[in-house]
Amino acid sequence: MLKIERYPDLEEAFDENMVKDLDHVLIRHSYGKGRHILPHVHPKDDEYVIASRGHFRISSGGIEAEFDLDGTEVVVIYYPAGRDHGLEVLGEKLDYFVMRKPS
């Protein structure tokens, strides 16, 4: 089962998912249609995909979910350390954040 949360804006999404006084890695990605990030694992880090605009599909543990976001909400998808996950861009462009923190 995937843990997917929805928030009204980025500020609340980060506030609810970041641990205060703990180092996090934050990466901003921008990919075009057809970009496919193959399933992979981060053995020691929890990972969050944070997006508000774009059409994309995620996969993890044999489960897939598709999102078509228009900026009216922020979706946060959580992958615990050691869980496989991948992503495919279905729309013209996907801008999103990846946040990692030690598990």
CSV table of C-alpha atoms in Angstrom, one decimal, residues 1-51:
chain,number,residue,atom,x,y,z
A,1,MET,CA,0.0,0.0,0.0
A,2,LEU,CA,1.2,3.5,-0.9
A,3,LYS,CA,1.0,6.4,1.6
A,4,ILE,CA,-0.3,9.3,-0.4
A,5,GLU,CA,-1.3,12.6,1.3
A,6,ARG,CA,-2.8,15.7,-0.1
A,7,TYR,CA,-2.2,19.3,1.1
A,8,PRO,CA,-3.4,22.8,0.0
A,9,ASP,CA,0.1,24.2,-0.6
A,10,LEU,CA,3.8,23.4,-0.6
A,11,GLU,CA,4.4,25.1,2.8
A,12,GLU,CA,2.0,22.8,4.6
A,13,ALA,CA,3.3,19.7,2.7
A,14,PHE,CA,6.9,20.4,3.8
A,15,ASP,CA,5.8,21.4,7.3
A,16,GLU,CA,3.9,18.2,7.9
A,17,ASN,CA,6.7,15.9,6.4
A,18,MET,CA,10.0,17.5,7.5
A,19,VAL,CA,11.4,16.6,10.9
A,20,LYS,CA,12.6,19.8,12.7
A,21,ASP,CA,16.3,20.0,13.4
A,22,LEU,CA,17.1,17.0,11.2
A,23,ASP,CA,19.1,17.3,8.0
A,24,HIS,CA,17.1,16.5,4.8
A,25,VAL,CA,18.1,16.4,1.2
A,26,LEU,CA,15.8,18.3,-1.1
A,27,ILE,CA,16.1,17.9,-4.9
A,28,ARG,CA,14.1,19.8,-7.5
A,29,HIS,CA,13.5,17.8,-10.7
A,30,SER,CA,12.1,19.0,-14.1
A,31,TYR,CA,11.4,16.3,-16.7
A,32,GLY,CA,9.7,16.2,-20.1
A,33,LYS,CA,7.1,13.8,-21.5
A,34,GLY,CA,8.3,10.2,-21.7
A,35,ARG,CA,11.0,10.4,-19.0
A,36,HIS,CA,11.0,7.2,-17.1
A,37,ILE,CA,12.8,6.7,-13.8
A,38,LEU,CA,13.2,3.0,-13.4
A,39,PRO,CA,12.3,1.3,-10.1
A,40,HIS,CA,15.1,1.7,-7.6
A,41,VAL,CA,15.7,1.6,-3.8
A,42,HIS,CA,17.2,3.8,-1.2
A,43,PRO,CA,18.3,1.4,1.5
A,44,LYS,CA,18.9,3.9,4.3
A,45,ASP,CA,16.7,6.9,3.4
A,46,ASP,CA,13.0,7.5,3.4
A,47,GLU,CA,11.9,9.4,0.3
A,48,TYR,CA,9.0,11.7,-0.5
A,49,VAL,CA,7.9,12.8,-3.9
A,50,ILE,CA,6.2,16.2,-3.7
A,51,ALA,CA,4.3,17.5,-6.7
